[in-house]
């Protein structure tokens, strides 16, 4: 039973345009969501996160939106750059305070930025 | 560079054998997490240690065990290895202040033949 789903295995976007990566979750106990970026032969790199008490969080070119009622979050990258080409993982946590538990990851979306 | 180190980078071993993977967390981080990434399952949480104590368990098999030492480095022990254990094993760490953001090492690729 996959609790975090990324339904698009890959996404191709032109350089300079907006990239929108989507993620759905089924566990209503999740209260913190994160996006990670992964290049080949490297570990995932933390990108941006959002708490369930917010519906938007911005950091430079990256914005994450959370729709709790739809159990859906999205990552917007504007403008997209060639270095953004990577696999993006959505992750969720049921933090209990005093230290997070393990993250539940989606299977990833491979973003390809076309020149 | 996340500051998390893992050794070895690659490991090739035979079925039935036992291996130990090592992880050093970022300086000051008290939590260490282990994840397995296989082709069909994606990244799966295995186990978490916090300041030397086991804190959370995920989809970890009984043949696998882990520990965190007083210097906060951690080891993941995999025994009676099967072909299906071939995967990338990642370690991540987090500090007490950053409760949710976890920082990942480069991984150990295990191949069981």
Short mmCIF file of C-alpha atoms in Angstrom, two decimals:
data_model
loop_
_atom_site.label_atom_id
_atom_site.label_comp_id
_atom_site.label_asym_id
_atom_site.label_seq_id
_atom_site.Cartn_x
_atom_site.Cartn_y
_atom_site.Cartn_z
CA UNK A 1 0.00 0.00 0.00
CA UNK A 2 1.73 3.12 -1.24
CA UNK A 3 1.01 6.02 1.08
CA UNK A 4 2.86 8.63 -0.99
CA UNK A 5 2.32 8.58 -4.74
CA UNK A 6 4.04 10.42 -7.54
CA UNK A 7 2.05 9.39 -10.57
CA UNK A 8 4.33 10.89 -13.22
CA UNK A 9 7.54 8.87 -13.57
CA UNK A 10 8.98 11.58 -15.81
CA UNK A 11 8.36 15.16 -16.89
CA UNK A 12 9.98 17.18 -19.64
CA UNK A 13 9.97 21.01 -19.45
CA UNK A 14 11.61 23.69 -21.53
CA UNK A 15 14.32 25.82 -19.93
CA UNK A 16 12.88 29.04 -18.49
CA UNK A 17 9.37 27.63 -18.12
CA UNK A 18 7.62 26.48 -14.95
CA UNK A 19 8.06 22.87 -13.77
CA UNK A 20 5.21 21.47 -11.68
CA UNK A 21 5.74 18.19 -9.88
CA UNK A 22 2.80 16.54 -8.15
CA UNK A 23 2.43 14.26 -5.17
CA UNK A 24 -0.59 12.64 -3.51
CA UNK A 25 -0.78 10.97 -0.11
CA UNK A 26 -3.32 8.76 1.60
CA UNK A 27 -2.31 8.87 5.28
CA UNK A 28 -4.11 11.74 7.01
CA UNK A 29 -1.69 11.45 9.96
CA UNK A 30 1.16 12.90 7.90
CA UNK A 31 1.92 16.37 9.20
CA UNK A 32 5.12 17.37 7.45
CA UNK A 33 6.07 17.11 3.81
CA UNK A 34 9.42 17.41 2.08
CA UNK A 35 10.87 17.44 -1.41
CA UNK A 36 14.22 15.92 -2.19
CA UNK A 37 16.27 16.11 -5.36
CA UNK A 38 18.56 13.29 -6.45
CA UNK A 39 21.31 13.20 -9.04
CA UNK A 40 22.68 9.84 -10.26
CA UNK A 41 25.25 8.24 -7.93
CA UNK A 42 24.44 10.69 -5.12
CA UNK A 43 22.15 10.61 -2.10
CA UNK A 44 18.92 12.62 -2.06
CA UNK A 45 19.40 16.31 -1.25
CA UNK A 46 16.84 18.17 0.85
CA UNK A 47 15.14 20.90 -1.18
CA UNK A 48 12.14 22.37 0.62
CA UNK A 49 9.53 21.38 3.19
CA UNK A 50 6.11 22.39 4.44
CA UNK A 51 4.24 21.83 7.66
CA UNK A 52 0.58 20.81 7.55
CA UNK A 53 -0.37 24.08 9.26
CA UNK A 54 0.68 26.00 6.13
CA UNK A 55 -0.52 25.84 2.55
CA UNK A 56 2.50 27.40 0.85
CA UNK A 57 6.23 27.70 1.39
CA UNK A 58 8.70 29.51 -0.86
CA UNK A 59 12.44 29.35 -1.16
CA UNK A 60 13.91 31.18 -4.12
CA UNK A 61 12.81 29.49 -7.33
CA UNK A 62 11.07 26.69 -5.43
CA UNK A 63 7.55 26.83 -4.01
CA UNK A 64 5.64 23.99 -2.41
CA UNK A 65 1.85 24.07 -2.17
CA UNK A 66 -0.16 21.85 0.14
CA UNK A 67 -3.87 21.09 -0.26
CA UNK A 68 -4.80 19.10 2.85
CA UNK A 69 -8.39 18.45 1.87
CA UNK A 70 -7.27 16.90 -1.41
CA UNK A 71 -4.21 15.25 0.22
CA UNK A 72 -2.12 16.74 -2.54
CA UNK A 73 1.07 18.71 -2.74
CA UNK A 74 3.01 20.17 -5.60
CA UNK A 75 6.46 21.60 -6.19
CA UNK A 76 6.80 24.55 -8.56
CA UNK A 77 10.18 25.48 -10.01
CA UNK A 78 10.30 28.88 -11.75
CA UNK A 79 12.18 29.44 -13.95
CA UNK A 80 13.44 25.94 -14.72
CA UNK A 81 17.17 25.64 -15.33
CA UNK A 82 19.27 22.83 -16.86
CA UNK A 83 20.77 22.03 -13.44
CA UNK A 84 17.27 21.20 -12.21
CA UNK A 85 17.30 17.99 -14.27
CA UNK A 86 17.20 15.27 -11.62
CA UNK A 87 14.84 12.85 -9.90
CA UNK A 88 12.53 14.58 -7.42
CA UNK A 89 11.13 12.68 -4.46
CA UNK A 90 8.17 13.71 -2.39
CA UNK A 91 8.34 12.53 1.24
CA UNK A 92 6.04 12.71 4.25
CA UNK A 93 6.46 12.35 7.98
CA UNK A 94 4.31 11.57 11.00
CA UNK A 95 6.54 13.45 13.39
CA UNK A 96 5.97 12.83 17.03
CA UNK A 97 8.07 15.71 18.29
CA UNK A 98 11.55 15.53 19.76
CA UNK A 99 12.95 13.99 16.61
CA UNK A 100 11.37 12.86 13.39
CA UNK A 101 10.61 9.29 12.49
CA UNK A 102 11.49 7.81 9.15
CA UNK A 103 10.22 9.45 6.02
CA UNK A 104 7.78 7.80 3.63
CA UNK A 105 8.89 8.46 0.08
CA UNK A 106 7.16 8.47 -3.26
CA UNK A 107 8.84 6.66 -6.15
CA UNK A 108 10.11 9.85 -7.72
CA UNK A 109 9.61 11.93 -10.86
CA UNK A 110 12.46 12.32 -13.31
CA UNK A 111 12.49 15.98 -14.40
CA UNK A 112 14.23 16.73 -17.67
CA UNK A 113 14.86 20.36 -18.57
CA UNK A 114 15.14 20.83 -22.34
CA UNK A 115 17.39 23.63 -23.62
CA UNK B 1 28.38 17.50 0.20
CA UNK B 2 25.81 16.71 2.91
CA UNK B 3 28.40 15.97 5.60
CA UNK B 4 27.13 12.38 5.97
CA UNK B 5 29.68 9.73 5.02
CA UNK B 6 29.06 6.09 4.18
CA UNK B 7 31.49 3.24 3.62
CA UNK B 8 32.02 1.25 1.56
CA UNK B 9 30.70 2.75 -1.67
CA UNK B 10 30.26 -0.63 -3.32
CA UNK B 11 30.03 -4.14 -1.93
CA UNK B 12 29.72 -7.40 -3.84
CA UNK B 13 29.07 -10.56 -1.90
CA UNK B 14 27.48 -13.99 -2.21
CA UNK B 15 24.14 -15.28 -0.99
CA UNK B 16 24.17 -16.43 2.61
CA UNK B 17 26.93 -14.04 3.61
CA UNK B 18 26.88 -11.21 6.17
CA UNK B 19 27.99 -7.60 5.59
CA UNK B 20 28.28 -4.42 7.65
CA UNK B 21 27.61 -0.96 6.28
CA UNK B 22 28.93 2.06 8.11
CA UNK B 23 27.62 5.61 8.44
CA UNK B 24 28.99 8.75 10.07
CA UNK B 25 26.35 11.46 10.57
CA UNK B 26 26.84 15.20 10.15
CA UNK B 27 28.73 16.77 12.99
CA UNK B 28 26.32 17.40 15.87
CA UNK B 29 23.45 15.30 14.48
CA UNK B 30 22.02 12.86 16.99
CA UNK B 31 19.62 10.94 14.74
CA UNK B 32 20.67 8.39 12.16
CA UNK B 33 18.26 6.75 9.72
CA UNK B 34 18.77 3.85 7.33
CA UNK B 35 16.92 3.49 4.03
CA UNK B 36 16.92 0.87 1.30
CA UNK B 37 16.38 1.82 -2.33
CA UNK B 38 15.59 -1.01 -4.68
CA UNK B 39 14.42 -0.71 -8.27
CA UNK B 40 10.82 -1.69 -7.71
CA UNK B 41 10.24 -0.38 -4.18
CA UNK B 42 11.77 3.08 -4.18
CA UNK B 43 13.23 4.46 -0.94
CA UNK B 44 12.07 2.46 2.08
CA UNK B 45 12.72 3.48 5.68
CA UNK B 46 14.41 0.73 7.67
CA UNK B 47 15.30 2.01 11.13
CA UNK B 48 16.18 5.12 13.15
CA UNK B 49 18.55 5.61 16.05
CA UNK B 50 18.56 8.69 18.26
CA UNK B 51 21.53 9.31 20.54
CA UNK B 52 22.37 5.62 20.74
CA UNK B 53 18.85 4.29 21.23
CA UNK B 54 16.57 2.68 18.67
CA UNK B 55 13.70 5.11 18.12
CA UNK B 56 11.64 3.95 15.15
CA UNK B 57 11.42 0.86 12.99
CA UNK B 58 10.19 0.66 9.43
CA UNK B 59 10.26 -2.20 6.96
CA UNK B 60 13.38 -3.82 8.36
CA UNK B 61 13.78 -7.59 8.00
CA UNK B 62 14.71 -9.72 11.00
CA UNK B 63 17.93 -10.66 9.19
CA UNK B 64 18.96 -6.98 9.37
CA UNK B 65 20.05 -5.13 12.48
CA UNK B 66 21.63 -1.80 13.30
CA UNK B 67 23.29 0.03 16.14
CA UNK B 68 24.52 3.50 16.95
CA UNK B 69 27.74 3.87 18.90
CA UNK B 70 28.72 6.45 21.55
CA UNK B 71 30.53 8.53 18.91
CA UNK B 72 27.18 8.54 17.04
CA UNK B 73 28.34 6.60 14.00
CA UNK B 74 26.03 3.78 12.99
CA UNK B 75 26.36 0.35 11.43
CA UNK B 76 23.77 -1.65 9.52
CA UNK B 77 24.33 -5.40 9.61
CA UNK B 78 22.77 -7.55 6.90
CA UNK B 79 22.97 -11.32 7.32
CA UNK B 80 21.91 -14.46 5.43
CA UNK B 81 21.92 -12.32 2.33
CA UNK B 82 19.55 -13.08 -0.53
CA UNK B 83 19.58 -11.91 -4.13
CA UNK B 84 16.67 -9.60 -3.35
CA UNK B 85 18.78 -7.69 -0.83
CA UNK B 86 20.74 -6.15 -3.70
CA UNK B 87 19.98 -2.44 -3.43
CA UNK B 88 21.34 0.98 -2.57
CA UNK B 89 21.47 1.54 1.17
CA UNK B 90 21.35 5.15 2.32
CA UNK B 91 22.08 6.60 5.69
CA UNK B 92 20.65 9.98 6.70
CA UNK B 93 21.06 12.16 9.76
CA UNK B 94 19.21 15.01 11.39
CA UNK B 95 19.87 17.30 14.31
CA UNK B 96 17.62 17.88 17.29
CA UNK B 97 16.86 21.36 15.96
CA UNK B 98 15.92 20.30 12.42
CA UNK B 99 13.34 17.79 13.40
CA UNK B 100 12.26 16.70 9.97
CA UNK B 101 14.92 17.62 7.43
CA UNK B 102 17.17 14.64 6.94
CA UNK B 103 20.53 14.84 5.20
CA UNK B 104 21.56 11.83 3.15
CA UNK B 105 24.91 10.21 2.52
CA UNK B 106 25.99 9.04 -0.95
CA UNK B 107 24.85 5.45 -0.31
CA UNK B 108 26.38 1.98 -0.39
CA UNK B 109 25.54 -0.17 -3.40
CA UNK B 110 25.20 -3.79 -2.33
CA UNK B 111 25.21 -6.53 -4.97
CA UNK B 112 24.41 -10.05 -3.86
CA UNK B 113 25.39 -12.74 -6.39
#
